[in-house]
CSV table of C-alpha atoms in Angstrom, one decimal:
chain,number,residue,atom,x,y,z
Z,1433,MET,CA,108.7,109.2,73.3
Z,1434,GLN,CA,107.3,106.0,71.9
Z,1435,VAL,CA,107.4,102.8,73.9
Z,1436,LEU,CA,107.4,99.3,72.5
Z,1437,ILE,CA,106.2,96.6,74.9
Z,1438,ALA,CA,107.1,93.0,74.0
Z,1439,GLY,CA,104.7,90.6,75.8
Z,1440,GLY,CA,102.3,93.5,76.4
Z,1441,THR,CA,99.0,91.6,76.2
Z,1442,GLY,CA,99.5,89.7,79.5
Z,1443,PHE,CA,98.7,90.4,83.2
Z,1444,ILE,CA,101.5,92.9,83.7
Z,1445,GLY,CA,101.6,94.2,80.1
Z,1446,GLY,CA,97.9,95.1,80.0
Z,1447,ALA,CA,98.2,97.0,83.2
Z,1448,LEU,CA,101.3,98.7,82.1
Z,1449,ARG,CA,99.9,99.9,78.8
Z,1450,ASP,CA,96.8,101.3,80.6
Z,1451,TYR,CA,99.1,103.2,82.9
Z,1452,LEU,CA,101.2,104.6,80.1
Z,1453,THR,CA,98.1,105.6,78.1
Z,1454,GLU,CA,96.8,107.5,81.1
Z,1455,LEU,CA,100.1,109.4,81.1
Z,1456,SER,CA,99.6,110.1,77.3
Z,1457,ILE,CA,102.7,108.0,76.4
Z,1458,ASP,CA,102.4,106.4,73.0
Z,1459,ALA,CA,102.8,102.6,73.6
Z,1460,LEU,CA,102.9,99.9,70.9
Z,1461,VAL,CA,102.6,96.3,71.8
Z,1462,LEU,CA,104.4,93.4,70.1
Z,1463,THR,CA,102.0,90.5,69.8
Z,1464,ARG,CA,101.5,87.4,67.7
Z,1465,LYS,CA,98.0,88.4,66.7
Z,1466,ALA,CA,97.5,92.1,65.9
Z,1467,THR,CA,93.9,93.0,66.6
Z,1468,GLU,CA,94.3,96.7,67.8
Z,1469,SER,CA,95.7,99.8,66.1
Z,1470,PHE,CA,98.5,99.8,68.7
Z,1471,HIS,CA,99.5,96.2,68.0
Z,1472,VAL,CA,102.6,95.2,66.0
Z,1473,ALA,CA,102.5,91.7,64.7
Z,1474,TRP,CA,105.7,89.6,65.3
Z,1475,SER,CA,106.8,86.0,65.6
Z,1476,PRO,CA,110.1,85.4,67.4
Z,1477,GLU,CA,110.0,81.7,66.3
Z,1478,HIS,CA,109.7,82.6,62.6
Z,1479,LYS,CA,111.7,85.9,62.9
Z,1480,THR,CA,109.0,88.0,61.4
Z,1481,CYS,CA,107.8,91.5,62.4
Z,1482,GLU,CA,106.0,94.5,61.0
Z,1483,ILE,CA,109.2,96.4,61.0
Z,1484,GLN,CA,107.8,99.6,59.4
Z,1485,GLN,CA,106.1,100.4,62.7
Z,1486,LEU,CA,109.3,100.4,64.7
Z,1487,ARG,CA,111.1,103.5,63.3
Z,1488,GLY,CA,109.9,105.9,66.0
Z,1489,VAL,CA,110.4,103.6,69.0
Z,1490,THR,CA,112.6,105.3,71.7
Z,1491,HIS,CA,112.2,102.8,74.6
Z,1492,VAL,CA,111.6,99.0,74.8
Z,1493,ILE,CA,110.0,97.2,77.7
Z,1494,ASN,CA,110.5,93.4,77.5
Z,1495,LEU,CA,107.9,91.3,79.3
Z,1496,THR,CA,108.2,88.2,77.1
Z,1497,GLY,CA,108.2,84.7,78.5
Z,1498,ALA,CA,105.8,81.7,79.0
Z,1499,GLY,CA,104.2,81.5,82.4
Z,1500,ILE,CA,106.5,79.9,85.0
Z,1501,ALA,CA,103.7,78.4,87.0
Z,1502,GLU,CA,101.2,77.4,84.3
Z,1503,LYS,CA,102.3,73.8,83.5
Z,1504,ARG,CA,104.4,71.0,85.0
Z,1505,TRP,CA,108.1,71.4,84.2
Z,1506,THR,CA,108.5,68.6,81.7
Z,1507,PRO,CA,111.8,68.7,79.6
Z,1508,HIS,CA,109.7,70.1,76.8
Z,1509,ARG,CA,108.2,72.8,79.1
Z,1510,LYS,CA,111.6,73.8,80.4
Z,1511,LYS,CA,112.8,74.3,76.9
Z,1512,GLU,CA,109.7,76.4,76.2
Z,1513,LEU,CA,110.3,78.5,79.3
Z,1514,MET,CA,113.9,79.1,78.2
Z,1515,ASP,CA,113.2,79.7,74.5
Z,1516,SER,CA,110.3,82.1,75.1
Z,1517,ARG,CA,112.6,84.3,77.0
Z,1518,ILE,CA,116.0,83.9,75.5
Z,1519,LYS,CA,115.2,83.6,71.8
Z,1520,SER,CA,112.5,86.2,72.0
Z,1521,THR,CA,114.9,88.7,73.7
Z,1522,ALA,CA,117.7,87.9,71.2
Z,1523,TYR,CA,115.3,88.6,68.3
Z,1524,LEU,CA,114.0,91.7,70.0
Z,1525,HIS,CA,117.6,93.0,70.2
Z,1526,TYR,CA,118.2,92.3,66.5
Z,1527,LEU,CA,115.0,94.2,65.6
Z,1528,THR,CA,115.9,97.2,67.6
Z,1529,GLN,CA,119.4,97.3,66.4
Z,1530,GLU,CA,118.3,97.2,62.7
Z,1531,HIS,CA,115.0,99.2,62.8
Z,1532,CYS,CA,114.9,101.5,65.9
Z,1533,PRO,CA,117.4,104.3,65.2
Z,1534,LYS,CA,116.0,106.4,68.0
Z,1535,LEU,CA,116.2,103.8,70.7
Z,1536,MET,CA,117.4,105.3,74.0
Z,1537,GLY,CA,116.3,102.9,76.8
Z,1538,TYR,CA,115.5,99.3,77.7
Z,1539,VAL,CA,113.6,97.8,80.6
Z,1540,GLY,CA,113.6,94.0,80.9
Z,1541,ILE,CA,112.1,91.8,83.5
Z,1542,SER,CA,113.5,88.8,85.3
Z,1543,GLY,CA,112.8,86.9,88.5
Z,1544,VAL,CA,113.9,86.8,92.1
Z,1545,ASN,CA,114.2,83.0,92.0
Z,1546,ALA,CA,117.9,83.3,91.0
Z,1547,PHE,CA,119.6,82.0,94.1
Z,1548,GLY,CA,118.0,78.6,95.0
Z,1549,PHE,CA,115.8,78.2,98.1
Z,1550,SER,CA,116.7,79.2,101.6
Z,1551,ASP,CA,114.9,80.1,104.8
Z,1552,GLU,CA,117.7,82.2,106.2
Z,1553,LYS,CA,119.7,84.2,103.7
Z,1554,ILE,CA,118.3,87.5,102.4
Z,1555,HIS,CA,119.7,87.8,98.9
Z,1556,LEU,CA,121.1,91.0,97.4
Z,1557,GLU,CA,121.2,91.8,93.7
Z,1558,ASN,CA,124.9,90.9,93.3
Z,1559,ASP,CA,124.7,87.5,95.1
Z,1560,PRO,CA,125.8,84.5,93.0
Z,1561,PHE,CA,123.3,82.5,91.1
Z,1562,GLY,CA,122.0,79.1,92.4
Z,1563,SER,CA,122.3,75.8,90.5
Z,1564,ASP,CA,118.6,74.9,90.2
Z,1565,PHE,CA,116.5,75.2,87.0
Z,1566,LEU,CA,115.0,78.6,87.8
Z,1567,SER,CA,118.4,80.1,88.8
Z,1568,GLN,CA,119.9,78.9,85.5
Z,1569,LEU,CA,116.9,80.3,83.6
Z,1570,VAL,CA,117.4,83.8,85.3
Z,1571,ALA,CA,121.1,83.7,84.6
Z,1572,GLU,CA,120.8,82.9,80.9
Z,1573,TRP,CA,117.9,85.4,80.5
Z,1574,GLU,CA,119.8,88.2,82.1
Z,1575,THR,CA,122.8,87.4,79.9
Z,1576,VAL,CA,120.7,88.1,76.8
Z,1577,HIS,CA,119.2,91.2,78.5
Z,1578,ARG,CA,122.7,92.6,78.7
Z,1579,ALA,CA,122.9,92.9,75.0
Z,1580,PHE,CA,121.0,96.2,75.6
Z,1581,GLU,CA,123.4,97.4,78.3
Z,1582,GLY,CA,125.1,99.9,76.0
Z,1583,LEU,CA,122.0,102.1,75.8
Z,1584,PRO,CA,121.8,105.3,77.8
Z,1585,VAL,CA,119.1,103.8,80.0
Z,1586,PHE,CA,119.2,100.1,81.0
Z,1587,SER,CA,117.2,98.3,83.7
Z,1588,VAL,CA,116.5,94.7,84.5
Z,1589,LEU,CA,113.8,94.3,87.2
Z,1590,ARG,CA,113.7,91.0,89.1
Z,1591,LEU,CA,110.1,90.4,90.1
Z,1592,GLY,CA,108.7,88.7,93.1
Z,1593,MET,CA,105.2,87.2,93.1
Z,1594,VAL,CA,103.1,89.9,91.5
Z,1595,LEU,CA,99.8,90.3,93.4
Z,1596,SER,CA,96.6,92.1,92.3
Z,1597,PRO,CA,92.9,91.3,92.2
Z,1598,ARG,CA,93.3,91.9,88.4
Z,1599,GLY,CA,94.7,88.4,87.9
Z,1600,GLY,CA,98.0,86.5,88.1
Z,1601,ALA,CA,98.9,84.6,91.3
Z,1602,TYR,CA,96.2,86.4,93.3
Z,1603,LYS,CA,93.5,84.9,91.0
Z,1604,LYS,CA,94.9,81.4,91.3
Z,1605,ILE,CA,94.9,81.6,95.1
Z,1606,ALA,CA,91.5,83.4,95.3
Z,1607,GLN,CA,89.6,81.0,93.1
Z,1608,PRO,CA,89.5,78.0,95.4
Z,1609,LEU,CA,88.8,80.3,98.3
Z,1610,ARG,CA,85.7,81.6,96.5
Z,1611,TRP,CA,84.6,78.0,96.1
Z,1612,GLY,CA,85.2,77.1,99.8
Z,1613,PHE,CA,88.2,74.9,99.0
Z,1614,GLY,CA,91.0,77.3,99.9
Z,1615,ALA,CA,94.0,75.9,101.7
Z,1616,VAL,CA,97.6,77.1,102.5
Z,1617,PRO,CA,100.2,75.3,100.4
Z,1618,GLY,CA,103.0,73.5,102.3
Z,1619,LYS,CA,103.8,74.3,105.9
Z,1620,GLY,CA,102.7,77.9,105.5
Z,1621,SER,CA,105.9,79.3,107.1
Z,1622,GLN,CA,107.8,79.4,103.8
Z,1623,PHE,CA,108.8,82.9,102.7
Z,1624,VAL,CA,107.2,84.5,99.6
Z,1625,PRO,CA,108.7,87.7,98.2
Z,1626,TRP,CA,105.8,89.6,96.7
Z,1627,ILE,CA,105.0,93.0,95.1
Z,1628,HIS,CA,101.7,94.6,94.1
Z,1629,LEU,CA,101.0,95.0,90.3
Z,1630,ASN,CA,100.6,98.8,90.7
Z,1631,ASP,CA,104.1,99.2,92.1
Z,1632,VAL,CA,105.5,97.0,89.3
Z,1633,VAL,CA,103.9,99.2,86.7
Z,1634,GLU,CA,105.2,102.4,88.3
Z,1635,VAL,CA,108.8,101.1,88.7
Z,1636,ILE,CA,108.8,100.0,85.1
Z,1637,HIS,CA,107.8,103.5,84.1
Z,1638,HIS,CA,110.5,104.9,86.3
Z,1639,GLY,CA,113.0,102.5,84.7
Z,1640,ILE,CA,112.2,104.0,81.3
Z,1641,GLY,CA,113.9,107.3,82.3
Z,1642,HIS,CA,116.5,106.1,84.8
Z,1643,SER,CA,119.1,103.4,84.6
Z,1644,LEU,CA,118.4,101.0,87.5
Z,1645,GLY,CA,120.6,98.1,86.4
Z,1646,ILE,CA,119.6,94.8,88.2
Z,1647,THR,CA,117.0,95.7,90.8
Z,1648,HIS,CA,114.8,93.4,93.0
Z,1649,LEU,CA,111.1,94.3,93.0
Z,1650,ILE,CA,109.5,93.1,96.2
Z,1651,ALA,CA,107.5,94.7,99.0
Z,1652,GLU,CA,107.9,92.1,101.7
Z,1653,ASN,CA,109.1,88.6,102.4
Z,1654,SER,CA,105.8,87.3,103.8
Z,1655,SER,CA,104.9,83.8,104.7
Z,1656,MET,CA,102.7,81.7,102.4
Z,1657,LYS,CA,100.2,81.6,105.3
Z,1658,GLU,CA,100.1,85.4,105.5
Z,1659,VAL,CA,99.7,85.8,101.8
Z,1660,THR,CA,96.9,83.3,101.6
Z,1661,ALA,CA,95.2,84.8,104.7
Z,1662,ALA,CA,95.4,88.3,103.2
Z,1663,ILE,CA,93.8,87.2,99.9
Z,1664,ALA,CA,91.1,85.4,101.9
Z,1665,GLN,CA,90.4,88.5,103.8
Z,1666,LYS,CA,90.3,90.6,100.7
Z,1667,GLU,CA,87.8,88.1,99.2
Z,1668,HIS,CA,85.7,88.0,102.4
Z,1669,ARG,CA,86.4,84.2,102.7
Z,1670,LYS,CA,87.7,81.9,105.3
Z,1671,ILE,CA,90.3,79.1,105.1
Z,1672,TYR,CA,88.5,76.0,106.2
Z,1673,LEU,CA,90.8,73.2,104.9
Z,1674,PRO,CA,94.1,72.1,106.5
Z,1675,ASN,CA,97.4,72.9,104.8
Z,1676,ILE,CA,98.3,71.0,101.7
Z,1677,PRO,CA,101.3,68.8,102.5
Z,1678,PRO,CA,104.5,69.5,100.5
Z,1679,PHE,CA,104.7,65.9,99.3
Z,1680,MET,CA,101.2,66.2,97.8
Z,1681,ILE,CA,102.1,69.4,96.0
Z,1682,ARG,CA,105.2,67.8,94.6
Z,1683,LEU,CA,103.1,64.8,93.5
Z,1684,ILE,CA,100.7,67.1,91.7
Z,1685,PHE,CA,103.0,69.7,90.3
Z,1686,GLY,CA,106.4,68.0,90.2
Z,1687,GLU,CA,109.5,70.2,90.4
Z,1688,MET,CA,107.3,73.3,89.8
Z,1689,GLY,CA,105.7,72.7,93.2
Z,1690,ASP,CA,108.8,73.9,94.9
Z,1691,LEU,CA,107.7,77.4,94.1
Z,1692,LEU,CA,104.8,76.9,96.5
Z,1693,THR,CA,106.6,75.0,99.3
Z,1694,GLU,CA,110.2,76.4,99.5
Z,1695,SER,CA,111.4,79.7,100.8
Z,1696,VAL,CA,113.0,82.6,99.0
Z,1697,ARG,CA,114.1,85.7,100.9
Z,1698,ILE,CA,115.0,88.8,98.9
Z,1699,SER,CA,116.4,92.3,99.8
Z,1700,ASN,CA,114.5,95.3,98.6
Z,1701,GLU,CA,117.0,97.8,100.0
Z,1702,LYS,CA,118.0,99.1,96.5
Z,1703,LEU,CA,114.4,99.5,95.4
Z,1704,LEU,CA,113.5,101.6,98.5
Z,1705,SER,CA,116.5,103.8,97.9
Z,1706,PHE,CA,114.6,105.5,95.0
Z,1707,TYR,CA,111.0,104.4,95.2
Z,1708,GLU,CA,108.3,104.6,97.8
Z,1709,LEU,CA,106.0,101.6,97.6
Z,1710,LYS,CA,102.3,102.3,97.3
Z,1711,HIS,CA,101.4,98.8,98.6
Z,1712,PRO,CA,104.1,98.1,101.2
Z,1713,THR,CA,102.2,95.5,103.2
Z,1714,LEU,CA,99.7,92.7,102.5
Z,1715,SER,CA,97.0,94.9,104.3
Z,1716,THR,CA,97.2,97.2,101.3
Z,1717,LEU,CA,96.2,94.6,98.7
């Protein structure tokens, strides 16, 4: 088995490669700057790749995509969020079709923000997409993922907020807490579907050998207040400041601020039918 990870130098990709290496699984990483022996240089924008290294690849894990919460969603940024997922995935499909004769399986990631925002409905995998920007992004991204659906193994994992002291959203929430400026975004009662990084990595590994189709990856639908409090406790800090009003978040972050102030509730029934979470509650962060 040889695994090719696209987008493998980020928060999830780094943890995933470490995990696969511990299992003695050969894992290559597609990256724009090849600085390690296991790196394979590529550029989806310019459609270039060190194709000679791909001949032995049996499984592809696609983690590509610019960070959803890194910048305001200007029209230019929205295009970047789309292109970094859709065009990269399309080029990845071309590469594997042409240069990976042993390819048997594909695992792609997506997001749970596929249905719009709601305090009440708990969404299943086959619920219809919403009409907001993130829902459209997920819908178009998953359409391109489906180019790999003819393989013996095919999985697309919709991730909730991925939490771990290693980085990601945890780090962004923890940093102001460490400085004494931590506060709960919005009302605090809004639901946040989250999952621990360790569980994400293990389910991705499971998806290499088992066709999971579209599957939601979340542990719980916790409130933003509960998530912030759990991270504060983990960091041995207290929350001194009042909640940040939704209008202020919208003023600072624009449309992207809805990620912090609006509710999403997601079912993990399918996930729990085949996987036992190692971090099922916020107390296990």
